[in-house]
XYZ file of C-alpha atoms in Angstrom:
222
model
C 0.000 0.000 0.000
C 1.640 3.245 -1.137
C 1.206 6.290 1.075
C 2.514 9.839 1.302
C 3.513 10.905 4.802
C 3.353 14.627 5.665
C 6.759 16.033 6.579
C 6.846 19.796 7.060
C 5.716 21.305 3.773
C 6.620 18.134 1.877
C 5.618 14.502 1.740
C 7.705 11.363 2.187
C 7.032 8.437 -0.122
C 6.349 5.265 1.817
C 5.023 1.752 1.322
C 3.200 -0.495 3.791
C 3.793 -4.248 3.562
C 0.718 -5.568 5.324
C 0.344 -9.058 6.838
C -2.799 -11.092 6.160
C -3.838 -11.114 9.810
C -4.139 -8.004 11.913
C -0.621 -7.186 13.152
C 0.229 -6.285 16.740
C 3.660 -4.856 15.961
C 5.296 -2.987 13.139
C 8.754 -2.182 11.826
C 9.629 1.178 10.284
C 12.459 0.732 7.816
C 14.610 3.183 5.862
C 17.609 3.179 3.543
C 21.199 4.385 3.705
C 22.822 7.505 2.260
C 22.335 6.264 -1.295
C 19.290 4.581 -2.727
C 15.710 4.716 -1.513
C 13.031 2.507 0.027
C 13.173 0.213 -3.037
C 16.721 -0.875 -2.182
C 16.531 -4.683 -2.687
C 17.549 -5.542 0.891
C 14.720 -3.406 2.303
C 12.141 -4.818 -0.107
C 13.228 -8.352 0.807
C 13.087 -7.714 4.563
C 9.696 -5.956 4.355
C 8.166 -8.847 2.404
C 9.625 -11.402 4.827
C 8.328 -9.593 7.906
C 4.847 -9.103 6.435
C 4.670 -12.796 5.511
C 5.490 -13.577 9.163
C 2.798 -11.322 10.636
C 4.744 -8.092 11.194
C 3.594 -4.851 9.560
C 6.443 -3.093 7.749
C 6.436 0.558 6.704
C 9.417 1.577 4.610
C 10.050 5.128 3.488
C 12.355 7.241 1.348
C 14.131 10.331 2.630
C 16.856 11.675 0.385
C 18.540 14.116 2.783
C 22.203 13.396 3.458
C 22.165 15.220 6.775
C 21.541 12.967 9.791
C 19.565 15.648 11.663
C 17.224 16.018 8.665
C 16.871 12.249 8.296
C 16.114 11.983 12.022
C 13.306 14.558 11.728
C 11.866 12.622 8.801
C 12.013 9.374 10.764
C 10.195 11.048 13.674
C 7.445 12.204 11.306
C 6.980 8.621 10.103
C 6.846 7.290 13.687
C 4.146 9.833 14.585
C 2.212 9.049 11.408
C 2.126 5.340 12.209
C 1.354 5.941 15.869
C -1.688 8.052 14.984
C -2.822 5.809 12.124
C -6.435 4.670 12.332
C -5.802 1.847 9.868
C -3.221 0.077 12.005
C -3.622 0.117 15.774
C -0.224 -1.198 16.824
C 0.997 -2.056 20.324
C 4.483 -0.922 19.384
C 7.066 -0.480 16.653
C 10.702 -1.284 16.045
C 12.828 1.260 14.197
C 15.146 -0.178 11.583
C 17.536 1.291 9.091
C 20.374 0.447 6.792
C 23.659 2.332 7.231
C 22.814 6.051 7.589
C 19.177 5.090 8.126
C 20.178 3.179 11.256
C 22.016 6.240 12.567
C 18.830 8.279 12.141
C 16.800 5.551 13.888
C 19.235 5.504 16.822
C 19.043 9.295 17.045
C 15.215 9.237 17.182
C 15.290 6.710 20.024
C 17.984 8.594 21.937
C 16.029 11.853 21.688
C 12.853 10.181 22.939
C 14.606 8.486 25.832
C 16.201 11.746 26.906
C 12.844 13.353 27.362
C 12.885 15.641 24.309
C 9.721 13.732 23.455
C 7.205 11.838 25.488
C 8.537 8.292 25.683
C 5.466 6.121 26.089
C 6.933 2.747 25.218
C 5.608 2.804 21.657
C 9.133 2.230 20.328
C 10.177 -1.258 21.390
C 13.615 -1.635 19.846
C 16.199 -0.734 17.223
C 17.541 -2.761 14.296
C 20.827 -1.522 12.792
C 21.717 -3.058 9.441
C 25.331 -2.185 8.474
C 25.583 0.528 11.143
C 28.231 3.020 9.874
C 30.312 3.248 13.040
C 33.088 5.213 11.334
C 34.097 6.493 7.932
C 36.230 4.127 5.862
C 39.814 4.195 7.194
C 38.854 6.725 9.884
C 38.458 4.518 12.921
C 39.490 7.234 15.377
C 36.121 9.036 15.152
C 33.334 6.740 16.217
C 29.651 7.548 15.707
C 28.659 5.926 18.956
C 27.127 8.762 21.005
C 23.504 7.841 20.233
C 24.078 4.110 20.702
C 25.497 4.592 24.190
C 22.334 6.441 25.274
C 19.766 4.034 23.813
C 17.940 1.971 26.447
C 15.633 -0.263 24.404
C 16.796 -3.594 22.905
C 19.154 -3.256 19.918
C 20.072 -5.726 17.171
C 23.110 -5.099 14.978
C 23.488 -7.034 11.741
C 26.891 -6.230 10.262
C 29.387 -7.744 7.878
C 32.606 -8.956 9.468
C 34.475 -7.202 6.609
C 32.460 -3.951 6.732
C 34.829 -1.100 5.881
C 32.659 1.313 7.911
C 32.261 -0.847 10.996
C 35.359 -2.655 12.173
C 34.369 -5.757 14.112
C 36.430 -5.105 17.265
C 35.329 -1.468 17.399
C 31.621 -2.355 17.251
C 32.107 -5.056 19.872
C 33.823 -2.466 22.080
C 30.956 0.020 21.728
C 28.351 -2.680 22.310
C 30.101 -3.813 25.501
C 29.607 -0.269 26.871
C 25.923 -0.041 25.940
C 23.405 -0.230 28.790
C 20.654 -1.558 26.514
C 19.949 -5.269 25.909
C 21.884 -5.894 22.700
C 22.888 -8.520 20.186
C 25.258 -8.536 17.210
C 24.846 -10.928 14.305
C 27.911 -10.975 12.059
C 27.490 -11.867 8.406
C 30.752 -13.644 7.718
C 33.021 -11.865 5.206
C 30.282 -9.388 4.180
C 31.208 -5.796 3.294
C 29.205 -2.653 4.054
C 26.796 -3.474 1.213
C 26.358 -7.008 2.641
C 28.005 -8.561 -0.405
C 29.868 -11.811 0.247
C 32.090 -13.468 -2.347
C 30.665 -16.850 -3.266
C 27.162 -16.159 -1.890
C 24.132 -14.842 -3.734
C 22.340 -11.705 -2.533
C 19.229 -13.787 -1.846
C 21.193 -16.223 0.278
C 22.645 -13.404 2.388
C 19.231 -11.725 2.659
C 17.625 -14.949 3.872
C 20.152 -15.054 6.702
C 19.554 -11.393 7.591
C 15.752 -11.624 7.381
C 15.605 -14.734 9.572
C 17.904 -13.134 12.157
C 15.849 -9.935 12.311
C 12.572 -11.806 12.647
C 13.787 -14.194 15.350
C 15.146 -11.221 17.322
C 11.814 -9.383 16.953
C 10.040 -12.456 18.262
C 12.312 -12.523 21.317
C 11.566 -8.855 22.032
C 7.832 -8.661 21.337
C 4.997 -11.131 21.758
C 4.036 -11.346 18.080
C 0.726 -13.101 18.532
C -2.152 -11.819 16.424
C -4.985 -9.959 18.064
């Protein structure tokens, strides 16, 4: 179901992937610095979640500024929260690369009392979280992660040039939130693995995300 979500004076393009039965929980999903909501990994994950009873709303926001992307993400959260079509008990925020930074920022701002934190956001899924710029490991983008309190799942490639394995493990060990990392062996930032098809890698990612969602939310149908 295609929708346009009001954002300031503009609209964000978004698509709902709707399960057959009435969903209790939803996932809001967005893309990285390049691409849009039709990035194949997002389409694959949205279809998988919907087929397993989880509503998925993915959206496009082209801004390359994290603050702007964070505002857009907030607008989408509010839109879904106030939606009459889908009365959800809670949502998980998910993003790929820069999209996961924006998702983490939204959650951090809510938990710090900039917004009313009413428990609607249940967790955070970071796909290929860009912990640092390539070859610039000295500056870590970890400030939001360290302040998040809800459960967090990281799915990263063990050969991700923007997220060195030991550095992410170090940040995660300092996080107060319940957290889990799933490493995709030998995958780069784009989740490409030599010798494996994209579909094969996506099946691994999708199954991991769904099983983690199930651990963190009772996904029974109303």
